[in-house]
Coordinates of C-alpha atoms in Angstrom, one line a residue:
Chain Q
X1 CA -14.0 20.4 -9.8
X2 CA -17.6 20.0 -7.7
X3 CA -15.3 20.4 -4.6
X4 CA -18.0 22.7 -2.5
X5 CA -21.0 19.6 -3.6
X6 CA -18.7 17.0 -1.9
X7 CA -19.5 15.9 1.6
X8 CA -17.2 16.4 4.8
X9 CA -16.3 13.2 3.8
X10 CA -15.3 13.5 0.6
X11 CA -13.5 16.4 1.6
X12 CA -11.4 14.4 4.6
X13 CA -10.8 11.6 1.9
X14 CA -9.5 13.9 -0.7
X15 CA -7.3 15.8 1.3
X16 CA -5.6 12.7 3.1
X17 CA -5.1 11.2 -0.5
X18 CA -3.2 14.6 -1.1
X19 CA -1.3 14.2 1.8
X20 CA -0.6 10.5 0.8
X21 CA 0.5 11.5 -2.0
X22 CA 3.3 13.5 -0.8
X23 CA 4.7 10.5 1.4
X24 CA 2.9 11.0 4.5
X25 CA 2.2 7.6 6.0
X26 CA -0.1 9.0 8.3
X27 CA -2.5 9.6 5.7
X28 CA -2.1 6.8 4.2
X29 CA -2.9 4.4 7.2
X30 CA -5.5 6.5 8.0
X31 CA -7.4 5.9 4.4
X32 CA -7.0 1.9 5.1
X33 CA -8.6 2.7 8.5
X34 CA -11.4 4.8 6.9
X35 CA -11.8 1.6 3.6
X36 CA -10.8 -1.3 5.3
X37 CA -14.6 -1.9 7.3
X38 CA -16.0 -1.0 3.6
X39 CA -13.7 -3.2 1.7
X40 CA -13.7 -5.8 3.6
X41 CA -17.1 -6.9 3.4
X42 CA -17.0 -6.6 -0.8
X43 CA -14.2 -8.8 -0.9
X44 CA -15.4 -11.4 2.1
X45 CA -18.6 -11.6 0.3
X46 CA -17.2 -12.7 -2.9
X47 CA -14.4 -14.7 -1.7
X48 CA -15.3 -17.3 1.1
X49 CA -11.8 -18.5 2.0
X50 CA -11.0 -15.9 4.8
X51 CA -6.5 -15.9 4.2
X52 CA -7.4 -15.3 0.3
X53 CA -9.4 -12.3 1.3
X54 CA -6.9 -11.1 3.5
X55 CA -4.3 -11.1 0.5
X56 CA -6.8 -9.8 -1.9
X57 CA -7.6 -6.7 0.6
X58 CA -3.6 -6.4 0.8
X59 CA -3.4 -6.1 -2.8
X60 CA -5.9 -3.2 -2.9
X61 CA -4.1 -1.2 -0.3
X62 CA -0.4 -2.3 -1.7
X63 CA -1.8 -0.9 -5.4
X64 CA -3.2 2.0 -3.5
X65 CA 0.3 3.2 -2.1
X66 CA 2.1 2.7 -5.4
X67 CA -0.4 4.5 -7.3
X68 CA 0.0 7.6 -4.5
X69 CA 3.5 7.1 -4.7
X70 CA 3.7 7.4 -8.5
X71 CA 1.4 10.9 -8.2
X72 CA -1.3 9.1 -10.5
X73 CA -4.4 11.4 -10.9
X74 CA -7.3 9.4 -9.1
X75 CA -10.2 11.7 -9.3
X76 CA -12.5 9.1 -6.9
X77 CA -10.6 7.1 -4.5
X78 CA -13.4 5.5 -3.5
X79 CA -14.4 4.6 -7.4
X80 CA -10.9 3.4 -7.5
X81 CA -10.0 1.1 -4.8
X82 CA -13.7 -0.5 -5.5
X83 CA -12.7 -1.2 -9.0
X84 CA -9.0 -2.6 -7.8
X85 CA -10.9 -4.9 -5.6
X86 CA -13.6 -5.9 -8.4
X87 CA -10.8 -6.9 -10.8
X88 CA -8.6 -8.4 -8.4
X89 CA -11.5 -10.7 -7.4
X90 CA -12.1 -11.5 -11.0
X91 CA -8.5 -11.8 -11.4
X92 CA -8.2 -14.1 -8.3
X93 CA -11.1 -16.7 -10.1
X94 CA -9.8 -16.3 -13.3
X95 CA -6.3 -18.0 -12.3
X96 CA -7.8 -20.6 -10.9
X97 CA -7.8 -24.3 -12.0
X98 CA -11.0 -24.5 -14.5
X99 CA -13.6 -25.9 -12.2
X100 CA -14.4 -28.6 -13.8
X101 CA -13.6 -31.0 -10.4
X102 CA -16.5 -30.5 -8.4
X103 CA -14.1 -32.5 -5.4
X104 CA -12.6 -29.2 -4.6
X105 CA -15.9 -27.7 -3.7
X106 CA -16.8 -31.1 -1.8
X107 CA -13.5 -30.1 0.3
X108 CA -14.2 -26.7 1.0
X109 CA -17.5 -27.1 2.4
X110 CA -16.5 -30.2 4.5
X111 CA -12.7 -29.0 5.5
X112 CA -12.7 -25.3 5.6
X113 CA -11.5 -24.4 9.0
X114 CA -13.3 -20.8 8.5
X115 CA -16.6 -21.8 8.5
X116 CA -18.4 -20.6 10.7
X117 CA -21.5 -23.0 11.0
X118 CA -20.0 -26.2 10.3
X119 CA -22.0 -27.7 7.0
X120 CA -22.5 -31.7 7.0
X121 CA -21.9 -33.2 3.9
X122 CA -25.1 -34.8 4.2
X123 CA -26.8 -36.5 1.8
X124 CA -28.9 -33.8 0.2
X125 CA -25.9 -32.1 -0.3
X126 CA -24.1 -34.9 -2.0
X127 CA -26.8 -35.7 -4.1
X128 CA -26.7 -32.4 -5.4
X129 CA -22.8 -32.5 -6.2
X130 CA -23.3 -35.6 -8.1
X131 CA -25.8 -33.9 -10.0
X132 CA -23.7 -30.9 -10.7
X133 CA -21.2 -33.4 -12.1
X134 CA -23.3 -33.8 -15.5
X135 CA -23.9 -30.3 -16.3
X136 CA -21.2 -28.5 -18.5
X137 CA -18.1 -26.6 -17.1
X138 CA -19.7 -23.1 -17.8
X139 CA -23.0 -24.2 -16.3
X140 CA -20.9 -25.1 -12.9
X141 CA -18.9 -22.2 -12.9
X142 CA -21.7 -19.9 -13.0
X143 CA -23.5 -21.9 -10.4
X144 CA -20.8 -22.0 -8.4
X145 CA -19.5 -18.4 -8.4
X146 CA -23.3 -16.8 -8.4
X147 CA -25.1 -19.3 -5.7
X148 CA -22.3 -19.8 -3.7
X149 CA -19.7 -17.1 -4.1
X150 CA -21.7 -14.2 -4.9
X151 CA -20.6 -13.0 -8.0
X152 CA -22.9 -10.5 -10.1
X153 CA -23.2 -11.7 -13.6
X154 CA -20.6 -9.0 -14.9
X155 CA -17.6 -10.4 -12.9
X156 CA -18.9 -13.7 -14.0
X157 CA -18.6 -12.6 -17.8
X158 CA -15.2 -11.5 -16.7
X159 CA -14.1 -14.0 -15.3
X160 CA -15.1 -16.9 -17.7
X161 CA -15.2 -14.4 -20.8
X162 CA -18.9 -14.5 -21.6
X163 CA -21.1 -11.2 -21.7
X164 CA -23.5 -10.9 -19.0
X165 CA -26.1 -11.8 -20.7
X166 CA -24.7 -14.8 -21.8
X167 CA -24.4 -15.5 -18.2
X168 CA -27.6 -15.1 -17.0
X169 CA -28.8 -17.9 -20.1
X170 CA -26.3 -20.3 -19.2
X171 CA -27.3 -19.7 -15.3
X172 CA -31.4 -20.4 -16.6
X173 CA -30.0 -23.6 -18.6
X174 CA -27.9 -24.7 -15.7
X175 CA -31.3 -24.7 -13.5
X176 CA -33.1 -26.9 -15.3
X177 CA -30.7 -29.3 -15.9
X178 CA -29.6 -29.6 -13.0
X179 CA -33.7 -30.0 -11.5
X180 CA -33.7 -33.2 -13.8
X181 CA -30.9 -34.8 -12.6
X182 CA -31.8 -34.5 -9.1
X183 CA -33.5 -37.3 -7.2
X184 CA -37.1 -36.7 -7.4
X185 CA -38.5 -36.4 -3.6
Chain W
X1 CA -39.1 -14.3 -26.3
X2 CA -40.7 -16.1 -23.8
X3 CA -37.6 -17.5 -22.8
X4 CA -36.1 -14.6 -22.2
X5 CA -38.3 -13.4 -19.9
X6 CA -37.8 -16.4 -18.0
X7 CA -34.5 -16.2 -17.3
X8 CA -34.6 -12.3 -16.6
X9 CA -37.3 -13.0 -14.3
X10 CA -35.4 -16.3 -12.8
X11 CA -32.3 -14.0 -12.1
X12 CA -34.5 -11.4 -11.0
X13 CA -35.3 -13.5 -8.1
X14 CA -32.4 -15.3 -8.1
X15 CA -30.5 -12.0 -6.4
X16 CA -33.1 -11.4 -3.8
X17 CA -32.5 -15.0 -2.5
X18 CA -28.3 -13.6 -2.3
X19 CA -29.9 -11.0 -0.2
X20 CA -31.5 -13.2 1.8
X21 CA -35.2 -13.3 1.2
X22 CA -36.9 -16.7 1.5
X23 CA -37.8 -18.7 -1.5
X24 CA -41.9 -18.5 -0.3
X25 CA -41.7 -14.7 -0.1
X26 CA -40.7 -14.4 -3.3
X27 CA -43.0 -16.9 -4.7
X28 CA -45.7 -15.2 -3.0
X29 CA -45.3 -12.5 -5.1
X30 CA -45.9 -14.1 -8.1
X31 CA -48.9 -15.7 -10.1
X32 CA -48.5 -19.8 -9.9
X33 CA -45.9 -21.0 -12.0
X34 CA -44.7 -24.3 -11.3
X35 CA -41.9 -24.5 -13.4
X36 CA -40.2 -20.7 -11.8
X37 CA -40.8 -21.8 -8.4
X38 CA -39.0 -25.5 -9.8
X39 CA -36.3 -23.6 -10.7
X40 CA -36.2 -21.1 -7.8
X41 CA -36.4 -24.1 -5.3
X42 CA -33.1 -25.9 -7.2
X43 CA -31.6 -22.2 -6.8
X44 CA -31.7 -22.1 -3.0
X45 CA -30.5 -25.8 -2.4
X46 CA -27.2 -24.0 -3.9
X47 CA -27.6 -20.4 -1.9
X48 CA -28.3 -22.4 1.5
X49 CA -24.1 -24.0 1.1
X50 CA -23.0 -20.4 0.8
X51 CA -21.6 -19.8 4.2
X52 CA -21.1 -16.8 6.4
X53 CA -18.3 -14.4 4.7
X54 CA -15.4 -14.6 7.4
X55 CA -14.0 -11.6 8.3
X56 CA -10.8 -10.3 7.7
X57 CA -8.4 -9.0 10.3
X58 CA -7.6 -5.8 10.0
X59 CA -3.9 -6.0 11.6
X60 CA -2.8 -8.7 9.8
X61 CA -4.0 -7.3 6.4
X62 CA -2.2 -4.4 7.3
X63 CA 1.2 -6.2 8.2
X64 CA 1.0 -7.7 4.7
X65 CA 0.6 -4.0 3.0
X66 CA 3.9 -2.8 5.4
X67 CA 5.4 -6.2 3.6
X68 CA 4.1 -5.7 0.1
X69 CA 5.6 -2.0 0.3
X70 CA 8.7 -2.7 1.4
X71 CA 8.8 -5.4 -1.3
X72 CA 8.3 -2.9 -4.1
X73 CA 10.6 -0.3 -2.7
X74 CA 13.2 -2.5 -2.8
X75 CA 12.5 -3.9 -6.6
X76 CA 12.8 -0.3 -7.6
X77 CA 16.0 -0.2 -6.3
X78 CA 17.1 -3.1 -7.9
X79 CA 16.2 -1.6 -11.0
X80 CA 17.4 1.1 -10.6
X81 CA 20.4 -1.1 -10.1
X82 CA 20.2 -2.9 -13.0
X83 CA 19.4 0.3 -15.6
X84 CA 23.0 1.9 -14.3
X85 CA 24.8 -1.3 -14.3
X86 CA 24.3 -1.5 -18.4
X87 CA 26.3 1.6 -18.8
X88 CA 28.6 1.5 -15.8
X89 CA 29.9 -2.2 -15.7
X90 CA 31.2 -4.3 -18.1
X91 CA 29.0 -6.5 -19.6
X92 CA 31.2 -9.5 -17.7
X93 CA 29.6 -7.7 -14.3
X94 CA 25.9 -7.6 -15.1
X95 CA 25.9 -11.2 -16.2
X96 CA 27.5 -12.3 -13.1
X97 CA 25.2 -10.0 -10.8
X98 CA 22.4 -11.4 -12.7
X99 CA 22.9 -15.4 -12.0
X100 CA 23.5 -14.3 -8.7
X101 CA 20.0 -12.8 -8.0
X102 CA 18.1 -15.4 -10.3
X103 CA 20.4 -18.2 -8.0
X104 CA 18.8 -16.3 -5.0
X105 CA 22.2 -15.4 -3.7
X106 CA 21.6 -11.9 -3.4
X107 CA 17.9 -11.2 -2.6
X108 CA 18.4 -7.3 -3.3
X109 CA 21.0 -5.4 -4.1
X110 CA 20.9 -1.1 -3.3
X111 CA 23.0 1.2 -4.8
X112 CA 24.0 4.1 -2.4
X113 CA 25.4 7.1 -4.1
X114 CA 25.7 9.4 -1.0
X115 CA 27.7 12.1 -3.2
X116 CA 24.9 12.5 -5.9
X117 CA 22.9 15.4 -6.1
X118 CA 20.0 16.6 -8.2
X119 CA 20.9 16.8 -11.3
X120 CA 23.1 13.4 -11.7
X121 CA 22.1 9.8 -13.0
X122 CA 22.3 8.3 -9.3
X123 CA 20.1 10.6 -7.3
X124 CA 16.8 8.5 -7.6
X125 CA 18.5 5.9 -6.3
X126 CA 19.5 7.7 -3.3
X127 CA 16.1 9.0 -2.7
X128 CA 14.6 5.2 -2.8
X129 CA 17.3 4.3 -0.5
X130 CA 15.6 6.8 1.7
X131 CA 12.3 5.8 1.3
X132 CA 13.4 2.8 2.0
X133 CA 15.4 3.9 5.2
X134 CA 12.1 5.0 6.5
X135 CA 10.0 2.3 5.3
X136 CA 11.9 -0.1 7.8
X137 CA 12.1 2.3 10.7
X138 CA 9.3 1.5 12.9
X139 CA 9.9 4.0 16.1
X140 CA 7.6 6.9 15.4
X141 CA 10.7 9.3 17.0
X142 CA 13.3 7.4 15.2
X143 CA 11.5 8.2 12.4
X144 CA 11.4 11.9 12.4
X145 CA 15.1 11.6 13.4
X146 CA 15.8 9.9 9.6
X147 CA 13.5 12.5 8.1
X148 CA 15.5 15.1 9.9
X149 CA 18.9 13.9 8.6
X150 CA 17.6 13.6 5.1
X151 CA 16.3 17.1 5.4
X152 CA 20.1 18.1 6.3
X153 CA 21.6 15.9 3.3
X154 CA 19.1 18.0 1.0
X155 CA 20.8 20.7 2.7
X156 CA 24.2 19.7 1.3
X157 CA 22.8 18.9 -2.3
X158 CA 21.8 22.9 -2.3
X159 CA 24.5 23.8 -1.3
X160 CA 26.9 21.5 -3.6
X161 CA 24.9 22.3 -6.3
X162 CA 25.3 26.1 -5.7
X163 CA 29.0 25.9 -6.0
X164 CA 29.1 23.6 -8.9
X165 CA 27.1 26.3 -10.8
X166 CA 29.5 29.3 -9.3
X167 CA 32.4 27.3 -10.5
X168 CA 30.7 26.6 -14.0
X169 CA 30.7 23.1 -13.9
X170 CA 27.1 23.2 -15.1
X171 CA 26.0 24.4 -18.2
X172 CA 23.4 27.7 -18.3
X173 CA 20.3 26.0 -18.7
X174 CA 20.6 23.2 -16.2
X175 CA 22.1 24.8 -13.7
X176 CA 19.0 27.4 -12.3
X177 CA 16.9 24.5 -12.7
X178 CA 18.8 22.5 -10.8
X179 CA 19.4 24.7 -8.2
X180 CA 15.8 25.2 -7.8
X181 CA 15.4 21.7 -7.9
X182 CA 17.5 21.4 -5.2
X183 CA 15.8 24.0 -3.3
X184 CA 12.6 22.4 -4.0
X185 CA 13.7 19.4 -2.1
X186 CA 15.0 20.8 0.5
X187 CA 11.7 22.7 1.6
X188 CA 9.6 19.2 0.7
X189 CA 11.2 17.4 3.0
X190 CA 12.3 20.2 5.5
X191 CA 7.8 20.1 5.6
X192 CA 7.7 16.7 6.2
X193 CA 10.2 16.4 9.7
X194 CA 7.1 18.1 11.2
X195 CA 4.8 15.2 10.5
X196 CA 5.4 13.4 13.5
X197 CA 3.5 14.5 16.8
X198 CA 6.2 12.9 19.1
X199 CA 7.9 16.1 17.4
X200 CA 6.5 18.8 19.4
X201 CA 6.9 16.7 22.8
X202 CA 10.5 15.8 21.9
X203 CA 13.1 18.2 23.5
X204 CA 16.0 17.0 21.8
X205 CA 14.3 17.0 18.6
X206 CA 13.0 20.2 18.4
X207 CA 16.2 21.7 19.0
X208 CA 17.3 20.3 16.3
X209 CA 14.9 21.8 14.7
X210 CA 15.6 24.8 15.3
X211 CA 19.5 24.0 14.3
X212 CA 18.9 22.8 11.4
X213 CA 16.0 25.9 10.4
X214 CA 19.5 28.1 11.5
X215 CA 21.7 26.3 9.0
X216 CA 19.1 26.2 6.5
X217 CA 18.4 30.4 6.6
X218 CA 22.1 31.0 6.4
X219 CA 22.7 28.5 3.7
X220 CA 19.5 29.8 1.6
X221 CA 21.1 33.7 2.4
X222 CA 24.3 32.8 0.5
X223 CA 22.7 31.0 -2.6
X224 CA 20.0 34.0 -3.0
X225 CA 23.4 35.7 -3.8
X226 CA 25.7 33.6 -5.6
X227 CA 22.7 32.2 -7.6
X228 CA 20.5 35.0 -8.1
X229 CA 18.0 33.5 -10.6
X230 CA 17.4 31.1 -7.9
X231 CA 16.7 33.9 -5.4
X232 CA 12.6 34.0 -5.3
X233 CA 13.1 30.1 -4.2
X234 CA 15.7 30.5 -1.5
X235 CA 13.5 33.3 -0.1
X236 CA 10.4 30.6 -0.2
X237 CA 12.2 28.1 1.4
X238 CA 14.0 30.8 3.6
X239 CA 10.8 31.8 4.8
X240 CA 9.7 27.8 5.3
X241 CA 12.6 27.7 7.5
X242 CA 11.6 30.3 9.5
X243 CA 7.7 29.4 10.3
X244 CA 9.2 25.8 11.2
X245 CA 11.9 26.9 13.7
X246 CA 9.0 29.3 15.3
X247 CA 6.6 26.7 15.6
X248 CA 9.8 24.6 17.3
X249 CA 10.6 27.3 19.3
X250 CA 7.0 27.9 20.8
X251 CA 6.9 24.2 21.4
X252 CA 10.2 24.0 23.6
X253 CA 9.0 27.4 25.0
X254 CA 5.6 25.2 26.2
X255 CA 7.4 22.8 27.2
X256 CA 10.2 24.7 29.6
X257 CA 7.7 26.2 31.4
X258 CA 5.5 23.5 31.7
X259 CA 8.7 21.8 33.2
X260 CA 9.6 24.7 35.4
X261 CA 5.9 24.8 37.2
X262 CA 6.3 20.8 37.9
X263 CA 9.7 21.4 38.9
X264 CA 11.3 24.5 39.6
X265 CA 15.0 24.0 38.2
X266 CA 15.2 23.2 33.9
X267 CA 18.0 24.4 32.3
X268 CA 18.0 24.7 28.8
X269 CA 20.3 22.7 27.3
X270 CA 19.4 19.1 28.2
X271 CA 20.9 15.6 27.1
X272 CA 18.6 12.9 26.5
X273 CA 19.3 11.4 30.0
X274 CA 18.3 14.6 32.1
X275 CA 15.1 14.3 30.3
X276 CA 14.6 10.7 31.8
X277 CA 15.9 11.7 35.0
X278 CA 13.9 14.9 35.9
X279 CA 11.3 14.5 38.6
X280 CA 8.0 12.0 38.2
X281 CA 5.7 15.1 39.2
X282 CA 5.0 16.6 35.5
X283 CA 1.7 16.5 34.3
X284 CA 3.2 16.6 30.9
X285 CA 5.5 13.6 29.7
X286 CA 7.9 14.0 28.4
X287 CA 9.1 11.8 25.6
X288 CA 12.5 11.4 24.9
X289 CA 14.4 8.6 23.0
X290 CA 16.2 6.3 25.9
X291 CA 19.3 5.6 23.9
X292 CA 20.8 7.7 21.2
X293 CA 20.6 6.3 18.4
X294 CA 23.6 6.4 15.9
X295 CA 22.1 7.4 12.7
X296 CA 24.7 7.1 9.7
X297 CA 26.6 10.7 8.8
X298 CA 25.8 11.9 5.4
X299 CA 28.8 13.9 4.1
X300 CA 29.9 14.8 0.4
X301 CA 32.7 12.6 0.9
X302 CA 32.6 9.1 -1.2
X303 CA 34.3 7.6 1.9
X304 CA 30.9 7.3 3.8
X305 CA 28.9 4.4 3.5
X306 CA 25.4 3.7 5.4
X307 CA 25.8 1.0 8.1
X308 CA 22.4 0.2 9.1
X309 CA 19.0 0.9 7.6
X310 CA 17.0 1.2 10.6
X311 CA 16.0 -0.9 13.7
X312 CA 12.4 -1.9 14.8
X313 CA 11.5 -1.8 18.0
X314 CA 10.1 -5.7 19.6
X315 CA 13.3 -7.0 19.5
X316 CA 13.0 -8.6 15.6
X317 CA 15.2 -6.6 14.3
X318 CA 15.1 -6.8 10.1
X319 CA 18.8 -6.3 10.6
X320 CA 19.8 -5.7 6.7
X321 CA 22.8 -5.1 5.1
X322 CA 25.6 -7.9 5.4
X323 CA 28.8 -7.2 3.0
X324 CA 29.5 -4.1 1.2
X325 CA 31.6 -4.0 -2.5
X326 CA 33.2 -1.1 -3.9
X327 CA 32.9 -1.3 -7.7
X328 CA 35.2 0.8 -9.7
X329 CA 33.6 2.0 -12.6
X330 CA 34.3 3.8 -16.1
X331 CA 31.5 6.3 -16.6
X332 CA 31.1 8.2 -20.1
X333 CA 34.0 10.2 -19.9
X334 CA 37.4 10.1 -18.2
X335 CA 36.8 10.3 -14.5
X336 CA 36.0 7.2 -12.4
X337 CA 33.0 7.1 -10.2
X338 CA 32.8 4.9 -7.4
X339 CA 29.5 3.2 -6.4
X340 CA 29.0 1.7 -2.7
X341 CA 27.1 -1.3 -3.3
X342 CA 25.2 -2.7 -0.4
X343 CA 23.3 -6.1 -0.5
X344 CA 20.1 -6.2 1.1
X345 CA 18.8 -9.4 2.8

């Protein structure tokens, strides 16, 4: 197709996916070498736990192979594994437990041994936990995964099946709620 | 309307405090409005629990793609499995194969039918087993040592295949196609022993190489003729052949007189040991394998069965494979076929 508009890189990516796709393991470790860096960082920013990143970025890679392996025409491998990773984030939330228990985010910030600056449950910070105990389960979802996980509002809408939009109202009406429930200063 | 606006405008601002910008700076920015910078403050006292994304390791991310892999190759061949066993066993058979992997008896089970060839119902599930072979070979030599045998069972196929046509045990249709087919696979993986770099480095190996590429011309030769619709093929896969036993032969050429400036006396035809042994003064290593390795014989005979599928090379050896079944089965017609079962572990 545009094959004299693509970069070097492009170039060097398509050719070791053809090479991939003819069993060459070579290639194929060399395109994780070339996505991991890439990757990595757009599944660590969504995810905080550091193993569950480590299995989603498998996943991508594991998906990667078979689709090689099964000669499927991917006419971006970059568009592609991005979009693996997306939905296997999405897919990751959506299988979770409904958070409606906000004592599983109390025990992530307080026990997660991947932290890197070691958060205090101090008091502001349990103040504002009992106040996200009154708002609804959508409004602390969306909280939760935009604020603190770093979800954009469409794999929000993915994951708890609401347009984006619809996300972005329930994030406005979470807000205020959630201001009058805090202790005033 | 209004509303609207507000929450575009919260969210707005909303994402630049993700991307770190302080809640002031954005305020700044705006005309006073108490109840946006309310709501922006409430916003950050969530943003500021968000810790710092922990980064992944790379090697062990990549261990669990090696065991993901190795995990679906070996589901294919279970079903695989499982899609002949429905017209080859008795219905008595499958039931009681099937309580034994849902009971977790049998983690895996791999059919091995050595004697297939392009063409028949059990060749995909010798090509998996191959895959598979490799999968669990670590040692980059070792490796190219499997893709070399492999190359030499395609060899085989070819050349079976060409006599079953002679003798007209394949209908007209099928059996050019096949033939190709069989050629086809031949020159695939004869392309793919040279993917390795320990190749060109690896005395042994190459000559090999150039065996094989010998046995591969003379093979192809005879086809062209018995098979002539097959003939442009053979001559493309001939001439495959060729350019791979000259690249061998420049190598070994390098290396020999590489070996003979360092030191003095190299005769040609070497075991694996003399390469060990020869003096410490080469510029060039020399890599060789320390220890031969037995790799399992293909022949056209039913009576071989694969011993081992592969070794790795710290010592934790995935050693595979513990009892092997010989299942007599009823296919469609008269004839029985036997199928080697081998359980994986």
């Amino acid at each position: 197709m545009a094959e004299n508009t693509d970069t070097a890189e492009q170039q060097k990516v398509r050719n070791l996916v053809r090479m991939a796709q003819k069993g060459d393991d070579r290639a194929f470790e060399k395109l994780y070498q070339l996505f991991f860096p890439r990757l990595s960082r757009f599944v660590s920013y969504r995810v905080s736990h550091k193993e569950t990143t480590e299995d989603i970025l498998s996943h991508v890679f594991i998906k990667a192979w078979q689709a090689l392996q099964d000669q499927v025409q991917i006419a971006s491998f970059n568009s592609w594994v991005f979009t693996v990773a997306r939905n296997l984030v999405i897919d990751h939330y959506r299988t979770r437990k409904e958070f409606a228990d906000l004592t599983e985010l109390e025990n992530f910030i307080e026990y997660e041994d991947n932290v890197i600056e070691v958060i205090d449950l101090d008091i502001k910070t349990k103040e504002l936990l009992a106040a996200m105990r009154h708002l609804t389960s959508d409004q602390q979802q969306v909280l939760r995964l935009k604020l603190i996980e770093g979800l954009d509002n469409e794999e929000i809408g993915a994951i708890i099946d609401k347009n984006p939009g619809t996300v972005r109202v329930i994030q406005h009406r979470a807000i205020v709620s959630l201001k009058k429930y805090l202790v005033p200063k | 309307m209004a509303r609207q606006k507000h929450e575009e405008i919260l969210d707005k601002y909303i994402k630049e405090l993700r991307h770190g910008e302080s809640v002031d700076r954005i305020l700044e920015r705006q005309p006073k409005n108490s109840t946006l910078a309310d709501n922006l403050k409430t916003a950050s006292l969530l943003t500021s629990l968000r810790t710092k994304p922990a980064n992944a390791d790379s090697k062990t991310v990549w261990s669990k793609i090696q065991a993901g892999i190795k995990e679906n190759l070996t589901q294919e061949a279970t079903a695989h499995v499982f899609h002949l066993f429905r017209f080859a066993l008795s219905r008595a058979t499958v039931a009681i194969v099937t309580i034994l992997v849902a009971v977790g008896l049998v983690n895996a089970t791999a059919v091995t039918a050595q004697s297939s060839v392009p063409g028949e119902t059990l060749y995909p599930i010798k090509k998996t087993v191959e895959r598979i072979q490799l999968a669990f070979t670590v040692d980059e030599t070792k490796k190219t040592e499997v893709r070399l045998k492999h190359a030499e069972t395609r060899l085989i196929e070819v050349q079976v295949v060409a006599q079953q046509t002679e003798e007209g045990q394949q209908n007209n249709e099928t059996k050019t196609a096949v033939v190709k087919a069989a050629i086809g696979e031949l020159a695939e993986t004869t392309e793919k022993i040279g993917q390795g770099p320990e190749v060109k480095n690896n005395k042994e190996l190459l000559e090999k190489v150039v065996e094989f590429a010998d046995k591969q011309s003379l093979a192809l030769t005879d086809i062209a003729e018995s098979v002539p619709e097959a003939a442009e093929e053979a001559a493309k896969a001939k001439d495959k052949a060729a350019t791979a036993k000259s690249e061998a032969q420049e190598s070994l050429a390098r290396l020999s007189s590489e070996s003979k400036t360092n030191n003095g006396s190299e005769n040609s035809s070497t075991t694996t040991n003399d390469i060990l042994t020869s003096p410490t003064s080469t510029s060039e290593q020399v890599r060789g394998t320390s220890t031969p390795t037995t790799l399992p014989k293909t022949s056209s005979s039913t009576d071989e069965k694969v011993k081992k599928y592969g070794e790795t090379d710290n010592g934790t050896s995935t050693e595979l494979f513990i009892p092997e079944a010989r299942f007599e089965t009823q296919t469609g017609g008269t004839e029985t076929t036997t199928i080697d079962v081998i359980i994986l572990k």
